[in-house]
Amino acid sequence: MGLNAALAVHPASGRGAAARIAEAVAARLRPAVDRLDILTAGSVEESRALMRSAHAEGLDALIVLGGDGAAHQGVQFCADHGVALGLVPSGTGNDFARALGVPADPRAATDVLAKALQAGRRRSVDLGRLGETWFATVLCAGFDAAVNARANAMRWPAGPRRYDLAILAELAAFRPRPIVLHTDDGVLELEATLVAAGNTPYYGGGVPICPAADPEDGLFDVTVIGTPGRARLLRMLPHLRTGEHVGRPTVHTFRTRTLRIEAPGWPVYADGEDQGGAPAEATCVPSALTVVS
């Protein structure tokens, strides 16, 4: 049997970038596979239906052309159906692709992916599990989740700059709260501004909130920012971009396989997608996803 692949295209990703380059990406992939179906979807429901239809016809690999939202949907499908996932980044954040070492340029990423498909290269990576939802990058609660919600609602600007502006806007409204964290090693109670559990390091378009997170070690890297106050938090923000925040006195880090966050009223996001509010309980599932790499 030959290699049956599908290219899932999310036309709105990257302000239409995915739609503009879809044919060029498909042309680069076709020589590497025996069959390539194009799945173009305008909604999550349509995307899932197309993926299920492709799976019924013997799908071996799903290539997602889009941003982190599109990657998140691909992760759900591939983890549940045992299909290998490939990524061609064309969104504004591309944090999962970044963590996997995928080239930022879509055409370069496609060429690397085509070679990996031809060579049969695969590797297994961990995923987080939150209820019935898989996540590949970071689960966040508190200030950073509120920032994520605000950034998602903003139409301008594009890219990481939008996240930076959302941070500044949210600083005026957010208040630290008492939280309880249940971990593998016990219970931690403290006042905090945010909690981030990273399967991979990045969120928010390249912010290494959990800089040492490794998607092949079976553990979350957890970053908790306590109560530095607005002024100190503002001064800390540039260090988030470099990962140097983990050395600050009000920042706590640890590793755990399971994490329950009890913080009533706090918003919770995973892979940049709204997951409702706390309490939230997540588990790191080793080797839950196969990626073409």
Short mmCIF file of C-alpha atoms in Angstrom, two decimals:
data_model
loop_
_atom_site.label_atom_id
_atom_site.label_comp_id
_atom_site.label_asym_id
_atom_site.label_seq_id
_atom_site.Cartn_x
_atom_site.Cartn_y
_atom_site.Cartn_z
CA MET A 1 0.00 0.00 0.00
CA GLY A 2 1.10 3.54 -0.72
CA LEU A 3 1.17 6.55 1.55
CA ASN A 4 -2.23 8.20 1.85
CA ALA A 5 -2.07 11.80 3.12
CA ALA A 6 -4.45 14.71 3.45
CA LEU A 7 -3.72 18.42 3.53
CA ALA A 8 -6.09 20.21 5.90
CA VAL A 9 -6.32 23.86 4.86
CA HIS A 10 -7.77 26.52 7.14
CA PRO A 11 -8.23 29.45 4.74
CA ALA A 12 -8.54 32.14 7.41
CA SER A 13 -5.24 31.26 9.11
CA GLY A 14 -2.65 34.02 9.02
CA ARG A 15 -5.20 36.48 7.63
CA GLY A 16 -5.70 34.36 4.54
CA ALA A 17 -2.09 33.21 4.14
CA ALA A 18 -3.08 29.54 4.24
CA ALA A 19 -5.51 29.93 1.35
CA ARG A 20 -2.96 31.84 -0.75
CA ILE A 21 -0.25 29.19 -0.49
CA ALA A 22 -2.37 26.02 -0.36
CA GLU A 23 -1.78 25.05 -3.98
CA ALA A 24 1.97 25.65 -3.75
CA VAL A 25 2.15 23.53 -0.59
CA ALA A 26 0.12 20.75 -2.21
CA ALA A 27 2.38 20.78 -5.28
CA ARG A 28 5.44 20.29 -3.08
CA LEU A 29 3.82 17.44 -1.13
CA ARG A 30 2.36 15.39 -3.99
CA PRO A 31 5.68 13.83 -5.15
CA ALA A 32 6.26 12.57 -1.60
CA VAL A 33 2.99 10.61 -1.26
CA ASP A 34 0.86 8.25 -3.31
CA ARG A 35 -2.37 10.10 -2.64
CA LEU A 36 -3.01 13.62 -1.37
CA ASP A 37 -6.51 14.83 -0.59
CA ILE A 38 -7.18 18.52 0.05
CA LEU A 39 -9.50 19.20 2.98
CA THR A 40 -10.63 22.83 2.99
CA ALA A 41 -12.85 23.75 5.91
CA GLY A 42 -14.42 26.97 7.07
CA SER A 43 -15.40 25.74 10.54
CA VAL A 44 -14.25 23.30 13.22
CA GLU A 45 -17.26 21.05 12.58
CA GLU A 46 -16.60 20.90 8.85
CA SER A 47 -12.91 20.22 9.44
CA ARG A 48 -13.67 17.31 11.76
CA ALA A 49 -16.15 15.82 9.31
CA LEU A 50 -13.63 15.98 6.45
CA MET A 51 -10.95 14.38 8.60
CA ARG A 52 -13.28 11.54 9.56
CA SER A 53 -14.12 10.92 5.91
CA ALA A 54 -10.43 10.85 4.98
CA HIS A 55 -9.72 8.43 7.82
CA ALA A 56 -12.42 6.08 6.56
CA GLU A 57 -10.47 5.84 3.30
CA GLY A 58 -7.22 4.80 4.98
CA LEU A 59 -5.47 8.03 5.97
CA ASP A 60 -1.83 7.64 7.05
CA ALA A 61 -0.80 11.26 7.64
CA LEU A 62 -2.65 14.52 8.17
CA ILE A 63 -0.79 17.68 7.15
CA VAL A 64 -2.23 20.84 8.72
CA LEU A 65 -1.71 24.13 6.91
CA GLY A 66 -2.63 26.85 9.39
CA GLY A 67 -1.86 28.31 12.79
CA ASP A 68 -2.15 27.04 16.34
CA GLY A 69 -5.94 26.82 16.20
CA ALA A 70 -5.73 24.58 13.15
CA ALA A 71 -2.92 22.55 14.74
CA HIS A 72 -5.07 22.09 17.86
CA GLN A 73 -7.85 20.55 15.78
CA GLY A 74 -5.35 18.33 13.98
CA VAL A 75 -4.00 17.14 17.32
CA GLN A 76 -7.49 16.13 18.48
CA PHE A 77 -8.08 14.05 15.39
CA CYS A 78 -4.63 12.48 15.10
CA ALA A 79 -4.33 11.54 18.78
CA ASP A 80 -7.78 9.94 18.76
CA HIS A 81 -7.30 8.04 15.48
CA GLY A 82 -3.62 7.06 15.50
CA VAL A 83 -2.79 9.17 12.44
CA ALA A 84 0.58 10.93 12.06
CA LEU A 85 0.50 14.74 12.10
CA GLY A 86 2.57 17.11 10.01
CA LEU A 87 2.56 20.90 10.34
CA VAL A 88 3.02 23.67 7.80
CA PRO A 89 2.79 26.90 9.85
CA SER A 90 0.86 29.79 8.34
CA GLY A 91 -0.81 31.41 11.35
CA THR A 92 0.10 34.26 13.66
CA GLY A 93 1.49 32.20 16.56
CA ASN A 94 2.65 28.78 15.30
CA ASP A 95 3.79 27.79 18.78
CA PHE A 96 3.46 24.01 18.37
CA ALA A 97 5.36 24.09 15.07
CA ARG A 98 8.05 26.22 16.73
CA ALA A 99 8.40 23.72 19.57
CA LEU A 100 8.82 20.86 17.09
CA GLY A 101 11.55 22.72 15.22
CA VAL A 102 9.47 23.22 12.09
CA PRO A 103 10.83 26.03 9.86
CA ALA A 104 8.81 29.24 10.18
CA ASP A 105 8.65 29.73 6.42
CA PRO A 106 5.76 27.61 5.05
CA ARG A 107 7.57 26.62 1.87
CA ALA A 108 10.70 25.57 3.74
CA ALA A 109 8.52 23.68 6.22
CA THR A 110 6.78 21.90 3.34
CA ASP A 111 10.08 20.82 1.79
CA VAL A 112 11.30 19.41 5.12
CA LEU A 113 7.98 17.64 5.58
CA ALA A 114 8.06 16.15 2.10
CA LYS A 115 11.50 14.67 2.74
CA ALA A 116 10.32 13.25 6.07
CA LEU A 117 7.29 11.67 4.41
CA GLN A 118 9.46 10.08 1.73
CA ALA A 119 11.89 8.76 4.33
CA GLY A 120 9.13 7.54 6.66
CA ARG A 121 10.44 9.60 9.56
CA ARG A 122 8.17 9.65 12.60
CA ARG A 123 8.53 10.43 16.27
CA SER A 124 6.22 10.28 19.26
CA VAL A 125 5.53 13.27 21.49
CA ASP A 126 3.55 13.76 24.68
CA LEU A 127 0.24 15.56 24.92
CA GLY A 128 -1.73 17.07 27.75
CA ARG A 129 -5.22 15.78 28.46
CA LEU A 130 -7.87 18.08 29.93
CA GLY A 131 -11.18 16.25 30.19
CA GLU A 132 -11.93 15.11 26.64
CA THR A 133 -9.53 17.64 25.08
CA TRP A 134 -5.93 17.10 24.04
CA PHE A 135 -3.44 19.97 24.10
CA ALA A 136 0.05 20.11 22.66
CA THR A 137 1.54 23.34 23.98
CA VAL A 138 0.53 25.14 27.19
CA LEU A 139 -2.41 25.06 29.58
CA CYS A 140 -2.73 28.44 31.26
CA ALA A 141 -4.98 29.87 33.95
CA GLY A 142 -5.31 33.34 35.43
CA PHE A 143 -3.71 36.44 33.97
CA ASP A 144 -2.25 34.79 30.88
CA ALA A 145 -5.56 33.10 30.05
CA ALA A 146 -7.32 36.46 30.38
CA VAL A 147 -4.70 37.96 28.05
CA ASN A 148 -5.31 35.13 25.59
CA ALA A 149 -9.04 35.83 25.60
CA ARG A 150 -8.46 39.54 25.04
CA ALA A 151 -5.91 38.91 22.25
CA ASN A 152 -8.31 36.55 20.47
CA ALA A 153 -10.96 39.27 20.48
CA MET A 154 -8.61 41.89 18.99
CA ARG A 155 -8.61 42.44 15.23
CA TRP A 156 -5.40 44.46 15.22
CA PRO A 157 -2.42 44.13 15.21
CA ALA A 158 -1.40 40.73 13.90
CA GLY A 159 1.26 38.48 15.43
CA PRO A 160 3.01 38.76 18.80
CA ARG A 161 2.38 42.50 18.99
CA ARG A 162 -1.32 41.82 19.54
CA TYR A 163 -0.44 39.65 22.54
CA ASP A 164 1.78 42.39 23.97
CA LEU A 165 -1.02 44.95 23.73
CA ALA A 166 -3.46 42.53 25.34
CA ILE A 167 -1.05 42.14 28.26
CA LEU A 168 -0.93 45.89 28.84
CA ALA A 169 -4.72 46.16 28.67
CA GLU A 170 -5.27 43.26 31.06
CA LEU A 171 -2.82 44.64 33.64
CA ALA A 172 -5.37 47.27 34.62
CA ALA A 173 -8.12 44.75 35.35
CA PHE A 174 -6.59 41.56 36.70
CA ARG A 175 -6.10 40.80 40.41
CA PRO A 176 -4.04 37.96 41.95
CA ARG A 177 -6.07 35.35 43.85
CA PRO A 178 -5.49 32.52 46.30
CA ILE A 179 -5.08 29.23 44.43
CA VAL A 180 -4.54 25.58 45.28
CA LEU A 181 -2.40 23.35 43.05
CA HIS A 182 -2.53 19.58 43.40
CA THR A 183 0.66 18.00 41.99
CA ASP A 184 2.42 14.63 42.00
CA ASP A 185 4.37 15.76 45.04
CA GLY A 186 1.56 17.25 47.10
CA VAL A 187 -0.51 20.39 47.45
CA LEU A 188 0.72 23.96 46.96
CA GLU A 189 -1.37 26.86 48.28
CA LEU A 190 -0.44 30.45 47.46
CA GLU A 191 -1.59 33.74 45.98
CA ALA A 192 -0.79 33.85 42.30
CA THR A 193 -1.18 35.87 39.13
CA LEU A 194 -0.93 33.01 36.64
CA VAL A 195 -0.27 29.30 36.26
CA ALA A 196 1.11 27.77 33.05
CA ALA A 197 1.60 24.03 32.52
CA GLY A 198 3.80 23.47 29.49
CA ASN A 199 4.03 20.30 27.45
CA THR A 200 6.14 22.49 25.15
CA PRO A 201 7.77 25.85 25.98
CA TYR A 202 5.80 28.43 24.01
CA TYR A 203 2.54 30.28 23.92
CA GLY A 204 1.37 33.70 22.74
CA GLY A 205 3.41 33.68 19.54
CA GLY A 206 6.79 32.56 20.88
CA VAL A 207 6.72 33.45 24.60
CA PRO A 208 8.77 30.71 26.38
CA ILE A 209 6.64 30.69 29.52
CA CYS A 210 7.93 27.19 30.37
CA PRO A 211 11.36 27.41 28.71
CA ALA A 212 12.61 23.95 29.70
CA ALA A 213 9.45 22.04 28.73
CA ASP A 214 10.20 18.90 26.73
CA PRO A 215 7.38 17.06 24.89
CA GLU A 216 9.20 13.76 25.23
CA ASP A 217 9.80 13.56 29.01
CA GLY A 218 6.30 12.58 30.19
CA LEU A 219 5.96 15.64 32.44
CA PHE A 220 4.54 19.15 32.44
CA ASP A 221 6.86 22.02 33.27
CA VAL A 222 4.79 24.34 35.46
CA THR A 223 5.45 28.05 35.88
CA VAL A 224 3.61 29.94 38.61
CA ILE A 225 3.94 33.71 38.94
CA GLY A 226 3.03 34.85 42.42
CA THR A 227 2.08 38.42 43.35
CA PRO A 228 4.81 40.73 42.07
CA GLY A 229 2.47 43.73 41.83
CA ARG A 230 1.66 45.60 38.63
CA ALA A 231 4.91 47.56 38.44
CA ARG A 232 7.14 44.51 38.92
CA LEU A 233 4.97 42.41 36.62
CA LEU A 234 5.32 45.08 33.95
CA ARG A 235 9.11 45.05 34.38
CA MET A 236 9.08 41.26 34.19
CA LEU A 237 7.30 41.17 30.84
CA PRO A 238 10.41 41.65 28.64
CA HIS A 239 12.02 38.71 30.45
CA LEU A 240 9.12 36.47 29.42
CA ARG A 241 10.34 36.76 25.83
CA THR A 242 13.76 35.40 26.80
CA GLY A 243 12.76 32.86 29.44
CA GLU A 244 14.68 34.76 32.11
CA HIS A 245 11.53 35.21 34.20
CA VAL A 246 12.07 31.81 35.79
CA GLY A 247 14.87 33.28 37.89
CA ARG A 248 12.67 35.95 39.49
CA PRO A 249 11.86 35.68 43.22
CA THR A 250 8.09 35.61 42.69
CA VAL A 251 8.25 32.84 40.05
CA HIS A 252 7.92 29.19 41.09
CA THR A 253 8.68 26.29 38.75
CA PHE A 254 8.24 22.53 39.13
CA ARG A 255 7.47 19.41 37.12
CA THR A 256 4.54 17.08 37.47
CA ARG A 257 2.60 14.52 35.47
CA THR A 258 -0.76 15.58 36.86
CA LEU A 259 -1.96 19.03 37.83
CA ARG A 260 -5.25 20.20 39.31
CA ILE A 261 -5.77 23.96 39.46
CA GLU A 262 -8.31 25.21 41.99
CA ALA A 263 -8.85 28.93 41.44
CA PRO A 264 -12.56 29.78 41.28
CA GLY A 265 -13.36 32.34 38.63
CA TRP A 266 -10.07 32.03 36.75
CA PRO A 267 -10.29 31.52 32.97
CA VAL A 268 -8.46 28.49 31.53
CA TYR A 269 -6.98 28.20 28.03
CA ALA A 270 -5.07 25.37 26.34
CA ASP A 271 -3.32 25.70 22.96
CA GLY A 272 -4.80 29.20 22.88
CA GLU A 273 -8.35 27.77 22.98
CA ASP A 274 -10.96 28.57 25.62
CA GLN A 275 -11.45 25.69 28.06
CA GLY A 276 -13.87 27.41 30.42
CA GLY A 277 -12.84 28.16 33.99
CA ALA A 278 -11.10 26.59 36.94
CA PRO A 279 -11.07 24.12 38.56
CA ALA A 280 -9.17 22.27 35.85
CA GLU A 281 -7.30 18.97 36.00
CA ALA A 282 -4.73 17.98 33.38
CA THR A 283 -2.56 14.92 32.81
CA CYS A 284 0.54 14.55 30.66
CA VAL A 285 0.11 11.49 28.42
CA PRO A 286 3.45 10.13 27.14
CA SER A 287 3.81 9.43 23.40
CA ALA A 288 0.18 10.28 22.71
CA LEU A 289 0.86 11.77 19.27
CA THR A 290 2.93 10.68 16.28
CA VAL A 291 4.40 13.52 14.25
CA VAL A 292 6.08 13.50 10.85
CA SER A 293 9.50 14.93 11.60
#
